mmCIF file of C-alpha atoms in Angstrom:
data_model
loop_
_atom_site.group_PDB
_atom_site.id
_atom_site.type_symbol
_atom_site.label_atom_id
_atom_site.label_comp_id
_atom_site.label_asym_id
_atom_site.label_seq_id
_atom_site.Cartn_x
_atom_site.Cartn_y
_atom_site.Cartn_z
ATOM 1 C CA MET A 4 0.000 0.000 0.000
ATOM 2 C CA THR A 5 1.266 3.467 -0.925
ATOM 3 C CA ARG A 6 0.582 6.162 1.671
ATOM 4 C CA LEU A 7 0.080 9.824 0.790
ATOM 5 C CA LEU A 8 -0.199 12.615 3.356
ATOM 6 C CA PHE A 9 -2.419 15.425 2.066
ATOM 7 C CA ILE A 10 -1.870 18.738 3.872
ATOM 8 C CA GLN A 11 -4.893 20.978 3.282
ATOM 9 C CA ALA A 12 -3.972 24.594 4.052
ATOM 10 C CA SER A 13 -6.995 26.456 2.686
ATOM 11 C CA PRO A 14 -9.995 27.241 4.911
ATOM 12 C CA ARG A 15 -12.264 27.737 1.869
ATOM 13 C CA LYS A 16 -13.117 24.027 1.458
ATOM 14 C CA ALA A 17 -15.159 23.509 -1.740
ATOM 15 C CA ASP A 18 -14.427 27.059 -2.907
ATOM 16 C CA SER A 19 -10.668 26.525 -2.732
ATOM 17 C CA ALA A 20 -8.831 26.455 -6.062
ATOM 18 C CA SER A 21 -5.807 24.716 -4.525
ATOM 19 C CA SER A 22 -7.950 22.017 -2.910
ATOM 20 C CA SER A 23 -9.893 21.454 -6.130
ATOM 21 C CA SER A 24 -6.683 21.021 -8.106
ATOM 22 C CA ALA A 25 -5.358 18.707 -5.384
ATOM 23 C CA GLN A 26 -8.384 16.473 -5.919
ATOM 24 C CA HIS A 27 -7.665 16.451 -9.653
ATOM 25 C CA PHE A 28 -4.096 15.387 -8.918
ATOM 26 C CA LEU A 29 -5.220 12.677 -6.490
ATOM 27 C CA ALA A 30 -7.670 11.251 -9.032
ATOM 28 C CA ALA A 31 -4.894 11.078 -11.643
ATOM 29 C CA LEU A 32 -2.524 9.468 -9.156
ATOM 30 C CA GLN A 33 -5.073 6.943 -7.873
ATOM 31 C CA ALA A 34 -5.765 5.865 -11.461
ATOM 32 C CA ARG A 35 -2.098 4.807 -11.631
ATOM 33 C CA LEU A 36 -1.729 3.599 -8.028
ATOM 34 C CA PRO A 37 -4.905 1.660 -7.150
ATOM 35 C CA THR A 38 -3.584 0.830 -3.663
ATOM 36 C CA LEU A 39 -2.985 4.497 -2.809
ATOM 37 C CA SER A 40 -4.114 5.409 0.705
ATOM 38 C CA VAL A 41 -4.737 9.130 1.309
ATOM 39 C CA GLU A 42 -4.539 10.584 4.808
ATOM 40 C CA THR A 43 -5.828 14.158 4.960
ATOM 41 C CA LEU A 44 -4.584 16.689 7.499
ATOM 42 C CA ASP A 45 -6.890 19.711 7.429
ATOM 43 C CA LEU A 46 -4.844 22.401 9.157
ATOM 44 C CA TRP A 47 -7.986 24.431 9.909
ATOM 45 C CA ALA A 48 -9.676 21.526 11.685
ATOM 46 C CA ALA A 49 -6.616 20.055 13.408
ATOM 47 C CA GLU A 50 -5.598 21.177 16.879
ATOM 48 C CA LEU A 51 -2.060 22.359 16.240
ATOM 49 C CA PRO A 52 -0.318 22.832 19.608
ATOM 50 C CA GLN A 53 1.165 26.185 20.540
ATOM 51 C CA PHE A 54 4.929 26.018 20.382
ATOM 52 C CA ASP A 55 5.689 27.501 23.763
ATOM 53 C CA GLY A 56 6.185 26.470 27.389
ATOM 54 C CA ALA A 57 7.328 22.885 27.875
ATOM 55 C CA MET A 58 7.354 22.191 24.136
ATOM 56 C CA LEU A 59 9.720 25.063 23.419
ATOM 57 C CA ALA A 60 11.851 24.148 26.437
ATOM 58 C CA ALA A 61 12.071 20.584 25.126
ATOM 59 C CA LYS A 62 13.467 21.807 21.812
ATOM 60 C CA TYR A 63 16.243 23.762 23.486
ATOM 61 C CA ALA A 64 16.932 20.857 25.825
ATOM 62 C CA ARG A 65 17.444 18.675 22.770
ATOM 63 C CA LEU A 66 19.753 21.238 21.196
ATOM 64 C CA ALA A 67 21.727 21.470 24.446
ATOM 65 C CA ARG A 68 21.681 17.660 24.786
ATOM 66 C CA ARG A 69 20.050 17.932 28.190
ATOM 67 C CA ASP A 70 17.662 15.278 29.512
ATOM 68 C CA LEU A 71 14.002 16.290 29.258
ATOM 69 C CA ASN A 72 11.935 16.595 32.414
ATOM 70 C CA ALA A 73 8.450 15.042 32.647
ATOM 71 C CA PRO A 74 6.442 17.993 31.212
ATOM 72 C CA GLU A 75 8.972 18.386 28.400
ATOM 73 C CA GLN A 76 8.800 14.685 27.577
ATOM 74 C CA ALA A 77 5.006 14.803 27.382
ATOM 75 C CA ALA A 78 5.083 17.837 25.111
ATOM 76 C CA TRP A 79 7.797 16.320 22.923
ATOM 77 C CA ARG A 80 5.773 13.140 22.372
ATOM 78 C CA VAL A 81 3.152 15.258 20.597
ATOM 79 C CA ILE A 82 5.820 16.609 18.263
ATOM 80 C CA GLU A 83 7.213 13.110 17.693
ATOM 81 C CA GLY A 84 3.770 11.908 16.647
ATOM 82 C CA MET A 85 3.341 14.720 14.144
ATOM 83 C CA ILE A 86 6.730 14.091 12.564
ATOM 84 C CA ALA A 87 6.163 10.317 12.518
ATOM 85 C CA ARG A 88 2.981 10.968 10.543
ATOM 86 C CA LEU A 89 4.993 12.895 7.963
ATOM 87 C CA ALA A 90 7.927 10.477 7.963
ATOM 88 C CA GLY A 91 5.619 7.503 7.383
ATOM 89 C CA ALA A 92 4.172 8.891 4.159
ATOM 90 C CA ASP A 93 5.461 7.684 0.807
ATOM 91 C CA LEU A 94 4.263 10.861 -0.894
ATOM 92 C CA VAL A 95 3.358 14.338 0.354
ATOM 93 C CA LEU A 96 0.798 16.706 -1.155
ATOM 94 C CA ILE A 97 0.263 20.268 0.059
ATOM 95 C CA ALA A 98 -2.599 22.411 -1.226
ATOM 96 C CA THR A 99 -2.322 26.036 -0.197
ATOM 97 C CA PRO A 100 -3.372 29.512 -1.236
ATOM 98 C CA MET A 101 -0.923 32.398 -1.403
ATOM 99 C CA TRP A 102 -1.627 34.956 1.317
ATOM 100 C CA ASN A 103 0.133 38.321 1.162
ATOM 101 C CA PHE A 104 2.808 36.866 -1.142
ATOM 102 C CA GLY A 105 3.510 34.046 1.347
ATOM 103 C CA ILE A 106 1.662 31.098 2.898
ATOM 104 C CA PRO A 107 -1.221 30.959 5.446
ATOM 105 C CA TYR A 108 -0.150 31.119 9.069
ATOM 106 C CA LYS A 109 -1.630 27.667 9.701
ATOM 107 C CA LEU A 110 0.755 26.106 7.199
ATOM 108 C CA LYS A 111 3.682 28.041 8.659
ATOM 109 C CA HIS A 112 2.608 26.794 12.118
ATOM 110 C CA TRP A 113 2.637 23.176 10.934
ATOM 111 C CA ILE A 114 6.055 23.587 9.296
ATOM 112 C CA ASP A 115 7.426 25.080 12.519
ATOM 113 C CA LEU A 116 6.077 22.127 14.492
ATOM 114 C CA VAL A 117 7.591 19.432 12.254
ATOM 115 C CA THR A 118 10.978 21.154 11.954
ATOM 116 C CA GLN A 119 12.663 19.870 15.087
ATOM 117 C CA PRO A 120 16.204 18.867 16.142
ATOM 118 C CA GLY A 121 16.890 15.169 16.372
ATOM 119 C CA LEU A 122 13.651 14.336 14.563
ATOM 120 C CA SER A 123 13.618 16.090 11.198
ATOM 121 C CA PHE A 124 17.053 17.744 11.235
ATOM 122 C CA SER A 125 20.310 17.578 13.156
ATOM 123 C CA PHE A 126 22.891 20.212 13.993
ATOM 124 C CA ASP A 127 26.605 19.868 14.545
ATOM 125 C CA PRO A 128 28.756 22.959 15.224
ATOM 126 C CA ALA A 129 31.445 21.536 12.944
ATOM 127 C CA THR A 130 29.306 20.457 10.005
ATOM 128 C CA GLY A 131 26.122 22.531 10.356
ATOM 129 C CA TYR A 132 22.592 21.309 9.640
ATOM 130 C CA THR A 133 21.623 17.928 8.179
ATOM 131 C CA PRO A 134 18.092 16.868 7.165
ATOM 132 C CA LEU A 135 16.884 13.646 8.760
ATOM 133 C CA LEU A 136 13.770 12.783 6.763
ATOM 134 C CA ARG A 137 14.211 10.734 3.605
ATOM 135 C CA SER A 138 13.411 12.411 0.330
ATOM 136 C CA ARG A 139 10.130 11.340 -1.282
ATOM 137 C CA PRO A 140 7.846 12.680 -4.034
ATOM 138 C CA THR A 141 6.449 15.953 -2.678
ATOM 139 C CA LEU A 142 4.110 18.385 -4.410
ATOM 140 C CA ALA A 143 2.793 21.754 -3.292
ATOM 141 C CA ILE A 144 -0.064 23.347 -5.242
ATOM 142 C CA LEU A 145 0.041 27.096 -4.698
ATOM 143 C CA ALA A 146 -3.058 29.006 -5.829
ATOM 144 C CA SER A 147 -3.120 32.777 -6.104
ATOM 145 C CA ALA A 148 -5.310 35.558 -7.468
ATOM 146 C CA GLY A 149 -2.465 36.611 -9.758
ATOM 147 C CA ASP A 150 -0.505 34.581 -12.281
ATOM 148 C CA TYR A 151 2.969 33.861 -10.873
ATOM 149 C CA SER A 152 3.764 31.036 -13.284
ATOM 150 C CA GLU A 153 6.387 33.109 -15.098
ATOM 151 C CA GLY A 154 7.619 35.365 -12.290
ATOM 152 C CA PRO A 155 6.147 38.354 -10.442
ATOM 153 C CA SER A 156 2.461 39.143 -10.930
ATOM 154 C CA ARG A 157 1.881 42.840 -11.680
ATOM 155 C CA GLY A 158 5.255 43.510 -10.081
ATOM 156 C CA ARG A 159 4.374 41.651 -6.876
ATOM 157 C CA PRO A 160 6.746 38.887 -5.685
ATOM 158 C CA ASP A 161 6.060 35.236 -4.962
ATOM 159 C CA LEU A 162 7.664 34.662 -1.559
ATOM 160 C CA ALA A 163 5.819 31.378 -0.970
ATOM 161 C CA THR A 164 7.575 29.200 -3.567
ATOM 162 C CA PRO A 165 11.174 29.794 -2.413
ATOM 163 C CA TYR A 166 10.113 29.493 1.227
ATOM 164 C CA LEU A 167 8.324 26.169 0.704
ATOM 165 C CA LYS A 168 11.254 24.694 -1.227
ATOM 166 C CA ALA A 169 13.761 25.861 1.391
ATOM 167 C CA ALA A 170 11.681 24.809 4.418
ATOM 168 C CA LEU A 171 10.799 21.383 3.035
ATOM 169 C CA GLY A 172 14.345 20.816 1.801
ATOM 170 C CA PHE A 173 15.734 21.693 5.218
ATOM 171 C CA ILE A 174 14.068 18.627 6.760
ATOM 172 C CA GLY A 175 14.791 16.296 3.826
ATOM 173 C CA LEU A 176 12.021 16.805 1.262
ATOM 174 C CA SER A 177 14.610 18.198 -1.084
ATOM 175 C CA ASP A 178 12.898 17.475 -4.399
ATOM 176 C CA ALA A 179 9.612 19.236 -3.636
ATOM 177 C CA ILE A 180 7.774 20.551 -6.686
ATOM 178 C CA VAL A 181 5.757 23.752 -6.372
ATOM 179 C CA VAL A 182 3.071 24.275 -9.012
ATOM 180 C CA CYS A 183 1.622 27.776 -9.170
ATOM 181 C CA GLN A 184 -2.038 28.102 -10.127
ATOM 182 C CA GLY A 185 -3.340 31.459 -11.231
ATOM 183 C CA PRO A 186 -5.072 33.632 -11.827
ATOM 184 C CA THR A 187 -7.954 32.392 -9.706
ATOM 185 C CA ILE A 188 -9.735 35.770 -9.907
ATOM 186 C CA GLY A 189 -10.439 37.747 -13.059
ATOM 187 C CA PRO A 190 -11.954 37.134 -16.488
ATOM 188 C CA ASP A 191 -13.521 33.669 -16.701
ATOM 189 C CA GLN A 192 -11.469 32.692 -19.741
ATOM 190 C CA GLU A 193 -8.154 33.548 -18.061
ATOM 191 C CA VAL A 194 -9.112 31.658 -14.905
ATOM 192 C CA ALA A 195 -10.226 28.633 -16.947
ATOM 193 C CA GLU A 196 -7.043 28.666 -19.046
ATOM 194 C CA GLY A 197 -4.896 28.818 -15.930
ATOM 195 C CA ARG A 198 -6.778 25.920 -14.371
ATOM 196 C CA THR A 199 -6.532 23.814 -17.541
ATOM 197 C CA HIS A 200 -2.805 24.423 -17.784
ATOM 198 C CA VAL A 201 -2.233 23.470 -14.146
ATOM 199 C CA HIS A 202 -4.383 20.339 -14.381
ATOM 200 C CA ALA A 203 -2.352 19.142 -17.372
ATOM 201 C CA ARG A 204 0.851 19.738 -15.403
ATOM 202 C CA LEU A 205 -0.556 17.870 -12.397
ATOM 203 C CA GLU A 206 -1.404 14.877 -14.569
ATOM 204 C CA GLU A 207 2.218 14.782 -15.751
ATOM 205 C CA ILE A 208 3.465 14.927 -12.161
ATOM 206 C CA ALA A 209 1.043 12.178 -11.107
ATOM 207 C CA ALA A 210 2.459 9.924 -13.810
ATOM 208 C CA SER A 211 6.018 10.733 -12.718
ATOM 209 C CA PHE A 212 5.238 10.129 -9.030
ATOM 210 C CA ALA A 213 3.610 6.791 -9.836
ATOM 211 C CA VAL A 214 6.759 5.649 -11.653
ATOM 212 C CA THR A 215 8.995 6.855 -8.809
ATOM 213 C CA VAL A 216 6.930 5.038 -6.189
ATOM 214 C CA GLY A 217 6.904 1.899 -8.320
ATOM 215 C CA ILE A 218 10.686 1.942 -8.650
ATOM 216 C CA GLY A 219 11.060 2.482 -4.909
ATOM 217 C CA THR A 220 8.746 -0.440 -4.136
ATOM 218 C CA GLU A 221 10.662 -2.720 -6.497
ATOM 219 C CA ARG A 222 13.951 -1.794 -4.824
ATOM 220 C CA LEU A 223 12.519 -2.642 -1.391
ATOM 221 C CA ARG A 224 11.368 -6.024 -2.697
ATOM 222 C CA SER A 225 14.795 -6.725 -4.187
ATOM 223 C CA ALA A 226 16.519 -5.822 -0.912
ATOM 224 C CA SER A 227 14.269 -8.056 1.192
#
């Protein structure tokens, strides 16, 4: 069974362009991977813990290589569970809108929670930072009112794409693909053309991901 973790970062549900395109991608992928299992994490329905108090103290205890006390251990187990959920996925899909040239604060919150020393990255004063999660097919669908597919939109920058690639790469998802969808607001024909173009691109990525997962599965069988 192939496991995909679907991170839903839009609160607009059925009205979300990124979520709608994510469903198109999942349908294309499931047609190629019949055993695909999709686990959805709706960031607007999930109870994401505040990263303060014992949880924050636990992070710095880990960095200082100090033993965690009881409250820190309890808080850290929550973080371990979140990262285990990500680490256990064979593929990762993120559907997000662009907010103020960046990403929604809920998605940033989740990234902050799963970016932790000893779990998703390590640090050595001599060698610096090292990602700890294995690379796997990762796709982020980024929907915006403007069209950022070929650079700035009306002179406005896309700060979300470089951030997502850097943040995901930092923990090991180094080959993440970001697909920009836009415009999502404006003349109907332009919106429809943008959606058609993105859906065609997503179908290509689905085919590529299916091949990659198949190769990975075959290698595991050969090694066993």
